[in-house]
Amino acid sequence: MEAAFLTDPNGLCSAQEVLTRPSPVPAAAGVYGWHFEQAPHPDLDAGRLLYVGIAPRYMATKTSKQNLRKRVRYHYRGNAAGSTLRLTLGCLLGLELRRVGSGTRMTFGKDGEADLSKWMADNARVCWIEQDEPWALESQLISRLDLPLNLQQNSHNAFHARLTEIRAQARSRARELPVSK
């Protein structure tokens, strides 16, 4: 049932809907799924589930303060250093990854992150389901579904090697450039 709700949801929310107050996204634990009206890469199909994420992530030693609302909103308006989804999308879209701050964090810079947020507002749609232990469901979904934008636990996916290479090349280029201010 959970897989069907994420792969063929009754409704997908846009950035505009998610970022309104009150947000329709609950402040609860769960799994979220990302669909894209325009695919971020020519080898991927538009209009279908391409990525799943969870909130909170499993943490054996402490309690995470993340929930669906915080995490989904961050993906729409955060930066690549704090969002694997944003990092992946920006790399696939050809944005320039840069080292920032102390030089250990990598983002697409102010302009690149703004461009990515605009692209996501235009193309990314999200759905979710509440789940007390979302990490258990995430593993099941990744093993059963074709989720090309997920890397962890997903080496069996046909797009995994390509995405891994694209992200590695972007990081390598970023290390060669001076740290952005």
mmCIF file with all atom_site columns, N, CA, C and O in Angstrom, residues 10 12-13 16-17 23 36 39 41 44 48 51 60 64 67 73 80 94 100 103 105 126 130 143 147 176:
data_model
loop_
_atom_site.group_PDB
_atom_site.id
_atom_site.type_symbol
_atom_site.label_atom_id
_atom_site.label_alt_id
_atom_site.label_comp_id
_atom_site.label_asym_id
_atom_site.label_entity_id
_atom_site.label_seq_id
_atom_site.pdbx_PDB_ins_code
_atom_site.Cartn_x
_atom_site.Cartn_y
_atom_site.Cartn_z
_atom_site.occupancy
_atom_site.B_iso_or_equiv
_atom_site.pdbx_formal_charge
_atom_site.auth_seq_id
_atom_site.auth_comp_id
_atom_site.auth_asym_id
_atom_site.auth_atom_id
_atom_site.pdbx_PDB_model_num
ATOM 1   N N  . ASN A 1 10  ? -2.589 10.302 -4.939  1.00 0.00 ? 10  ASN A N  1
ATOM 2   C CA . ASN A 1 10  ? -3.807 11.035 -5.291  1.00 0.00 ? 10  ASN A CA 1
ATOM 3   C C  . ASN A 1 10  ? -3.506 12.496 -5.564  1.00 0.00 ? 10  ASN A C  1
ATOM 4   O O  . ASN A 1 10  ? -4.171 13.136 -6.352  1.00 0.00 ? 10  ASN A O  1
ATOM 5   N N  . LEU A 1 12  ? -0.083 15.476 -5.586  1.00 0.00 ? 12  LEU A N  1
ATOM 6   C CA . LEU A 1 12  ? 1.304  15.869 -5.364  1.00 0.00 ? 12  LEU A CA 1
ATOM 7   C C  . LEU A 1 12  ? 1.304  17.338 -4.977  1.00 0.00 ? 12  LEU A C  1
ATOM 8   O O  . LEU A 1 12  ? 0.541  18.123 -5.540  1.00 0.00 ? 12  LEU A O  1
ATOM 9   N N  . CYS A 1 13  ? 2.162  17.710 -4.065  1.00 0.00 ? 13  CYS A N  1
ATOM 10  C CA . CYS A 1 13  ? 2.244  19.102 -3.641  1.00 0.00 ? 13  CYS A CA 1
ATOM 11  C C  . CYS A 1 13  ? 3.424  19.805 -4.295  1.00 0.00 ? 13  CYS A C  1
ATOM 12  O O  . CYS A 1 13  ? 4.512  19.245 -4.411  1.00 0.00 ? 13  CYS A O  1
ATOM 13  N N  . GLN A 1 16  ? 5.107  25.818 -3.803  1.00 0.00 ? 16  GLN A N  1
ATOM 14  C CA . GLN A 1 16  ? 4.212  26.872 -3.314  1.00 0.00 ? 16  GLN A CA 1
ATOM 15  C C  . GLN A 1 16  ? 3.289  26.348 -2.222  1.00 0.00 ? 16  GLN A C  1
ATOM 16  O O  . GLN A 1 16  ? 3.107  26.989 -1.194  1.00 0.00 ? 16  GLN A O  1
ATOM 17  N N  . GLU A 1 17  ? 2.740  25.154 -2.410  1.00 0.00 ? 17  GLU A N  1
ATOM 18  C CA . GLU A 1 17  ? 1.851  24.575 -1.403  1.00 0.00 ? 17  GLU A CA 1
ATOM 19  C C  . GLU A 1 17  ? 2.614  24.198 -0.136  1.00 0.00 ? 17  GLU A C  1
ATOM 20  O O  . GLU A 1 17  ? 2.175  24.482 0.980   1.00 0.00 ? 17  GLU A O  1
ATOM 21  N N  . SER A 1 23  ? 1.501  24.661 6.486   1.00 0.00 ? 23  SER A N  1
ATOM 22  C CA . SER A 1 23  ? 1.913  23.738 5.436   1.00 0.00 ? 23  SER A CA 1
ATOM 23  C C  . SER A 1 23  ? 1.050  22.478 5.500   1.00 0.00 ? 23  SER A C  1
ATOM 24  O O  . SER A 1 23  ? 0.701  22.019 6.586   1.00 0.00 ? 23  SER A O  1
ATOM 25  N N  . PHE A 1 36  ? 8.871  14.425 -10.802 1.00 0.00 ? 36  PHE A N  1
ATOM 26  C CA . PHE A 1 36  ? 9.365  15.588 -11.538 1.00 0.00 ? 36  PHE A CA 1
ATOM 27  C C  . PHE A 1 36  ? 8.625  15.740 -12.859 1.00 0.00 ? 36  PHE A C  1
ATOM 28  O O  . PHE A 1 36  ? 8.568  14.802 -13.656 1.00 0.00 ? 36  PHE A O  1
ATOM 29  N N  . ALA A 1 39  ? 12.201 15.818 -16.302 1.00 0.00 ? 39  ALA A N  1
ATOM 30  C CA . ALA A 1 39  ? 13.275 14.984 -15.748 1.00 0.00 ? 39  ALA A CA 1
ATOM 31  C C  . ALA A 1 39  ? 14.563 15.801 -15.636 1.00 0.00 ? 39  ALA A C  1
ATOM 32  O O  . ALA A 1 39  ? 14.868 16.597 -16.522 1.00 0.00 ? 39  ALA A O  1
ATOM 33  N N  . HIS A 1 41  ? 17.518 14.750 -16.012 1.00 0.00 ? 41  HIS A N  1
ATOM 34  C CA . HIS A 1 41  ? 18.554 14.166 -16.867 1.00 0.00 ? 41  HIS A CA 1
ATOM 35  C C  . HIS A 1 41  ? 17.873 13.460 -18.031 1.00 0.00 ? 41  HIS A C  1
ATOM 36  O O  . HIS A 1 41  ? 16.817 12.851 -17.850 1.00 0.00 ? 41  HIS A O  1
ATOM 37  N N  . LEU A 1 44  ? 16.414 9.868  -17.745 1.00 0.00 ? 44  LEU A N  1
ATOM 38  C CA . LEU A 1 44  ? 15.357 9.615  -16.770 1.00 0.00 ? 44  LEU A CA 1
ATOM 39  C C  . LEU A 1 44  ? 14.002 10.035 -17.327 1.00 0.00 ? 44  LEU A C  1
ATOM 40  O O  . LEU A 1 44  ? 13.924 10.942 -18.155 1.00 0.00 ? 44  LEU A O  1
ATOM 41  N N  . ARG A 1 48  ? 7.157  10.733 -12.902 1.00 0.00 ? 48  ARG A N  1
ATOM 42  C CA . ARG A 1 48  ? 7.082  9.534  -12.052 1.00 0.00 ? 48  ARG A CA 1
ATOM 43  C C  . ARG A 1 48  ? 7.977  9.698  -10.843 1.00 0.00 ? 48  ARG A C  1
ATOM 44  O O  . ARG A 1 48  ? 8.819  10.588 -10.776 1.00 0.00 ? 48  ARG A O  1
ATOM 45  N N  . TYR A 1 51  ? 12.713 9.509  -6.483  1.00 0.00 ? 51  TYR A N  1
ATOM 46  C CA . TYR A 1 51  ? 13.509 9.568  -5.256  1.00 0.00 ? 51  TYR A CA 1
ATOM 47  C C  . TYR A 1 51  ? 12.596 9.439  -4.048  1.00 0.00 ? 51  TYR A C  1
ATOM 48  O O  . TYR A 1 51  ? 11.500 10.015 -4.026  1.00 0.00 ? 51  TYR A O  1
ATOM 49  N N  . ALA A 1 60  ? 21.080 5.798  16.189  1.00 0.00 ? 60  ALA A N  1
ATOM 50  C CA . ALA A 1 60  ? 21.153 4.915  17.350  1.00 0.00 ? 60  ALA A CA 1
ATOM 51  C C  . ALA A 1 60  ? 21.547 5.649  18.627  1.00 0.00 ? 60  ALA A C  1
ATOM 52  O O  . ALA A 1 60  ? 21.181 5.229  19.716  1.00 0.00 ? 60  ALA A O  1
ATOM 53  N N  . SER A 1 64  ? 16.747 12.509 16.521  1.00 0.00 ? 64  SER A N  1
ATOM 54  C CA . SER A 1 64  ? 16.726 13.515 15.474  1.00 0.00 ? 64  SER A CA 1
ATOM 55  C C  . SER A 1 64  ? 15.537 14.443 15.678  1.00 0.00 ? 64  SER A C  1
ATOM 56  O O  . SER A 1 64  ? 14.463 14.020 16.097  1.00 0.00 ? 64  SER A O  1
ATOM 57  N N  . ASN A 1 67  ? 11.500 16.118 10.868  1.00 0.00 ? 67  ASN A N  1
ATOM 58  C CA . ASN A 1 67  ? 10.192 15.550 10.585  1.00 0.00 ? 67  ASN A CA 1
ATOM 59  C C  . ASN A 1 67  ? 9.886  15.812 9.110   1.00 0.00 ? 67  ASN A C  1
ATOM 60  O O  . ASN A 1 67  ? 10.683 16.472 8.418   1.00 0.00 ? 67  ASN A O  1
ATOM 61  N N  . ARG A 1 73  ? 10.472 20.865 3.288   1.00 0.00 ? 73  ARG A N  1
ATOM 62  C CA . ARG A 1 73  ? 10.686 22.303 3.083   1.00 0.00 ? 73  ARG A CA 1
ATOM 63  C C  . ARG A 1 73  ? 12.161 22.602 2.820   1.00 0.00 ? 73  ARG A C  1
ATOM 64  O O  . ARG A 1 73  ? 12.488 23.435 1.976   1.00 0.00 ? 73  ARG A O  1
ATOM 65  N N  . ALA A 1 80  ? 22.678 22.418 -1.170  1.00 0.00 ? 80  ALA A N  1
ATOM 66  C CA . ALA A 1 80  ? 23.198 21.086 -1.479  1.00 0.00 ? 80  ALA A CA 1
ATOM 67  C C  . ALA A 1 80  ? 23.992 20.468 -0.336  1.00 0.00 ? 80  ALA A C  1
ATOM 68  O O  . ALA A 1 80  ? 24.083 19.247 -0.247  1.00 0.00 ? 80  ALA A O  1
ATOM 69  N N  . GLY A 1 94  ? 23.706 20.328 -14.224 1.00 0.00 ? 94  GLY A N  1
ATOM 70  C CA . GLY A 1 94  ? 24.934 20.991 -14.680 1.00 0.00 ? 94  GLY A CA 1
ATOM 71  C C  . GLY A 1 94  ? 25.288 22.256 -13.927 1.00 0.00 ? 94  GLY A C  1
ATOM 72  O O  . GLY A 1 94  ? 26.090 23.057 -14.419 1.00 0.00 ? 94  GLY A O  1
ATOM 73  N N  . VAL A 1 100 ? 32.420 26.100 -0.034  1.00 0.00 ? 100 VAL A N  1
ATOM 74  C CA . VAL A 1 100 ? 32.016 27.360 0.598   1.00 0.00 ? 100 VAL A CA 1
ATOM 75  C C  . VAL A 1 100 ? 32.459 27.368 2.059   1.00 0.00 ? 100 VAL A C  1
ATOM 76  O O  . VAL A 1 100 ? 32.813 26.333 2.617   1.00 0.00 ? 100 VAL A O  1
ATOM 77  N N  . GLY A 1 103 ? 35.539 25.649 3.434   1.00 0.00 ? 103 GLY A N  1
ATOM 78  C CA . GLY A 1 103 ? 36.049 24.869 2.308   1.00 0.00 ? 103 GLY A CA 1
ATOM 79  C C  . GLY A 1 103 ? 35.660 23.406 2.353   1.00 0.00 ? 103 GLY A C  1
ATOM 80  O O  . GLY A 1 103 ? 35.929 22.665 1.420   1.00 0.00 ? 103 GLY A O  1
ATOM 81  N N  . ARG A 1 105 ? 32.315 22.360 3.142   1.00 0.00 ? 105 ARG A N  1
ATOM 82  C CA . ARG A 1 105 ? 30.931 22.259 2.649   1.00 0.00 ? 105 ARG A CA 1
ATOM 83  C C  . ARG A 1 105 ? 30.901 22.587 1.163   1.00 0.00 ? 105 ARG A C  1
ATOM 84  O O  . ARG A 1 105 ? 31.670 23.425 0.690   1.00 0.00 ? 105 ARG A O  1
ATOM 85  N N  . VAL A 1 126 ? 5.937  16.640 -4.554  1.00 0.00 ? 126 VAL A N  1
ATOM 86  C CA . VAL A 1 126 ? 6.212  15.709 -3.467  1.00 0.00 ? 126 VAL A CA 1
ATOM 87  C C  . VAL A 1 126 ? 4.920  15.151 -2.880  1.00 0.00 ? 126 VAL A C  1
ATOM 88  O O  . VAL A 1 126 ? 3.879  15.811 -2.891  1.00 0.00 ? 126 VAL A O  1
ATOM 89  N N  . GLU A 1 130 ? 2.930  9.155  6.546   1.00 0.00 ? 130 GLU A N  1
ATOM 90  C CA . GLU A 1 130 ? 3.443  9.122  7.907   1.00 0.00 ? 130 GLU A CA 1
ATOM 91  C C  . GLU A 1 130 ? 3.822  7.687  8.250   1.00 0.00 ? 130 GLU A C  1
ATOM 92  O O  . GLU A 1 130 ? 3.139  6.745  7.860   1.00 0.00 ? 130 GLU A O  1
ATOM 93  N N  . SER A 1 143 ? 14.601 -1.272 -2.391  1.00 0.00 ? 143 SER A N  1
ATOM 94  C CA . SER A 1 143 ? 14.874 -2.615 -2.934  1.00 0.00 ? 143 SER A CA 1
ATOM 95  C C  . SER A 1 143 ? 13.840 -3.043 -3.972  1.00 0.00 ? 143 SER A C  1
ATOM 96  O O  . SER A 1 143 ? 14.149 -3.819 -4.866  1.00 0.00 ? 143 SER A O  1
ATOM 97  N N  . LEU A 1 147 ? 14.208 3.624  -8.358  1.00 0.00 ? 147 LEU A N  1
ATOM 98  C CA . LEU A 1 147 ? 14.408 4.959  -7.787  1.00 0.00 ? 147 LEU A CA 1
ATOM 99  C C  . LEU A 1 147 ? 15.803 5.457  -8.180  1.00 0.00 ? 147 LEU A C  1
ATOM 100 O O  . LEU A 1 147 ? 16.741 5.397  -7.388  1.00 0.00 ? 147 LEU A O  1
ATOM 101 N N  . GLU A 1 176 ? 39.004 21.725 -7.173  1.00 0.00 ? 176 GLU A N  1
ATOM 102 C CA . GLU A 1 176 ? 40.030 22.426 -7.953  1.00 0.00 ? 176 GLU A CA 1
ATOM 103 C C  . GLU A 1 176 ? 39.813 23.945 -7.952  1.00 0.00 ? 176 GLU A C  1
ATOM 104 O O  . GLU A 1 176 ? 40.730 24.695 -8.263  1.00 0.00 ? 176 GLU A O  1
#
